[in-house]
């Protein structure tokens, strides 16, 4: 966190995009849901997606609080906010060449930097959860 603040102070404008895989798995375990993986990629159904967004929101808030507590100025966002991240659904080609449906998993197809530019102009460090929507608004 201190390194991120230092980068910001010397004029390198960091943008943090965080993950949370182990925390998501731990929460699923706590709730009695068995995570399922295909070639190391989490299969994310609607129920798992709710957990993903909840956990990533918690992590995002913790990161923002740490940055702010150490003298930085951070703002937390989801990739869904302001159309920041657009994605398309991702299908995984397994080891045997079979296509696997891994649910609500996507790949980023577009980044709208407008919101980041506004935050940058006001000296905020964006902290972004990697959740996006497709052209139909589907998470």
Coordinates of C-alpha atoms in Angstrom, one line a residue:
X1 CA 0.0 0.0 0.0
X2 CA 2.8 2.4 0.9
X3 CA 4.5 1.6 -2.5
X4 CA 1.3 2.5 -4.3
X5 CA 1.0 5.8 -2.5
X6 CA 4.7 6.5 -3.2
X7 CA 4.1 5.9 -6.9
X8 CA 1.2 8.3 -6.8
X9 CA 3.2 10.9 -5.0
X10 CA 6.0 10.8 -7.6
X11 CA 3.6 11.2 -10.5
X12 CA 3.1 7.6 -11.6
X13 CA -0.7 7.3 -11.5
X14 CA -1.6 3.8 -10.3
X15 CA -4.8 2.0 -11.1
X16 CA -5.4 -1.1 -9.0
X17 CA -7.4 -4.0 -10.4
X18 CA -7.5 -6.7 -7.7
X19 CA -8.6 -10.3 -7.5
X20 CA -9.9 -12.5 -4.8
X21 CA -9.8 -16.1 -5.9
X22 CA -8.8 -17.7 -2.5
X23 CA -11.2 -15.5 -0.6
X24 CA -14.0 -16.4 -3.0
X25 CA -13.3 -20.1 -2.5
X26 CA -13.1 -19.7 1.3
X27 CA -16.5 -18.0 1.3
X28 CA -18.1 -20.7 -0.9
X29 CA -16.8 -23.3 1.5
X30 CA -18.2 -21.4 4.5
X31 CA -21.6 -21.3 2.8
X32 CA -21.5 -25.0 2.0
X33 CA -21.0 -24.6 -1.8
X34 CA -18.4 -26.7 -3.5
X35 CA -16.3 -24.7 -6.0
X36 CA -15.9 -26.4 -9.4
X37 CA -13.0 -25.8 -11.7
X38 CA -12.3 -26.7 -15.3
X39 CA -8.6 -26.8 -16.1
X40 CA -8.0 -24.3 -13.2
X41 CA -10.8 -22.0 -14.2
X42 CA -13.7 -21.5 -11.7
X43 CA -17.1 -22.4 -13.1
X44 CA -19.3 -19.5 -11.9
X45 CA -23.1 -20.0 -11.9
X46 CA -25.5 -17.3 -10.8
X47 CA -25.2 -18.3 -7.1
X48 CA -21.4 -18.2 -7.2
X49 CA -21.5 -14.9 -9.0
X50 CA -23.4 -13.3 -6.1
X51 CA -20.6 -14.6 -3.8
X52 CA -17.9 -13.3 -6.2
X53 CA -19.4 -9.8 -6.2
X54 CA -19.8 -9.8 -2.5
X55 CA -16.3 -10.9 -1.7
X56 CA -14.7 -8.6 -4.3
X57 CA -16.6 -5.7 -2.9
X58 CA -15.3 -6.5 0.5
X59 CA -11.7 -6.7 -0.7
X60 CA -12.1 -3.5 -2.7
X61 CA -13.4 -1.7 0.4
X62 CA -10.5 -3.0 2.5
X63 CA -7.9 -1.8 -0.1
X64 CA -9.5 1.6 -0.4
X65 CA -9.5 2.0 3.4
X66 CA -5.9 1.0 3.7
X67 CA -4.8 3.4 1.0
X68 CA -6.8 6.2 2.6
X69 CA -5.5 5.3 6.1
X70 CA -1.9 5.6 4.8
X71 CA -2.4 9.1 3.4
X72 CA -3.5 8.2 -0.1
X73 CA -6.9 9.1 -1.8
X74 CA -8.6 6.1 -3.2
X75 CA -12.0 5.4 -4.7
X76 CA -13.4 1.9 -5.1
X77 CA -15.2 0.9 -8.3
X78 CA -16.6 -2.2 -9.9
X79 CA -15.9 -2.7 -13.6
X80 CA -19.7 -2.4 -14.0
X81 CA -19.7 1.2 -12.7
X82 CA -20.0 3.8 -15.4
X83 CA -19.5 1.2 -18.2
X84 CA -15.9 0.9 -17.1
X85 CA -15.4 -2.7 -18.3
X86 CA -17.2 -4.5 -21.1
X87 CA -16.8 -8.2 -21.6
X88 CA -17.9 -11.2 -23.7
X89 CA -18.7 -14.6 -22.3
X90 CA -15.8 -16.9 -22.3
X91 CA -16.0 -20.6 -23.2
X92 CA -13.1 -22.7 -22.2
X93 CA -11.5 -25.2 -24.6
X94 CA -10.5 -28.1 -22.3
X95 CA -7.4 -30.3 -22.5
X96 CA -9.2 -32.8 -24.7
X97 CA -10.4 -30.1 -27.1
X98 CA -14.0 -30.1 -25.7
X99 CA -15.7 -26.7 -25.2
X100 CA -16.6 -26.2 -21.5
X101 CA -19.3 -23.8 -20.3
X102 CA -17.8 -22.1 -17.3
X103 CA -20.8 -19.9 -16.6
X104 CA -20.6 -16.2 -15.8
X105 CA -16.9 -15.9 -16.8
X106 CA -15.8 -13.5 -19.4
X107 CA -13.0 -11.7 -21.0
X108 CA -12.6 -8.0 -21.2
X109 CA -13.3 -6.6 -24.7
X110 CA -13.4 -2.9 -23.9
X111 CA -12.2 -0.5 -21.3
X112 CA -13.8 2.9 -21.0
X113 CA -11.1 5.2 -19.5
X114 CA -13.4 8.2 -19.0
X115 CA -14.1 7.5 -15.3
X116 CA -10.5 6.7 -14.6
X117 CA -9.5 10.0 -16.2
X118 CA -11.9 12.0 -14.0
X119 CA -10.5 10.3 -10.9
X120 CA -7.0 10.9 -12.1
X121 CA -7.7 14.6 -12.7
X122 CA -8.7 14.9 -9.0
X123 CA -5.8 12.9 -7.6
X124 CA -7.7 9.7 -6.7
X125 CA -6.3 6.2 -7.0
X126 CA -8.9 3.9 -8.5
X127 CA -9.3 0.5 -7.0
X128 CA -11.3 -1.7 -9.3
X129 CA -13.0 -5.1 -8.9
X130 CA -12.7 -7.2 -12.0
X131 CA -16.5 -7.6 -12.7
X132 CA -17.8 -6.5 -16.0
X133 CA -21.0 -6.6 -18.1
X134 CA -21.6 -7.7 -21.7
X135 CA -23.5 -5.7 -24.4
X136 CA -26.8 -6.9 -22.9
X137 CA -25.9 -5.8 -19.3
X138 CA -25.3 -9.3 -18.1
X139 CA -22.6 -9.6 -15.4

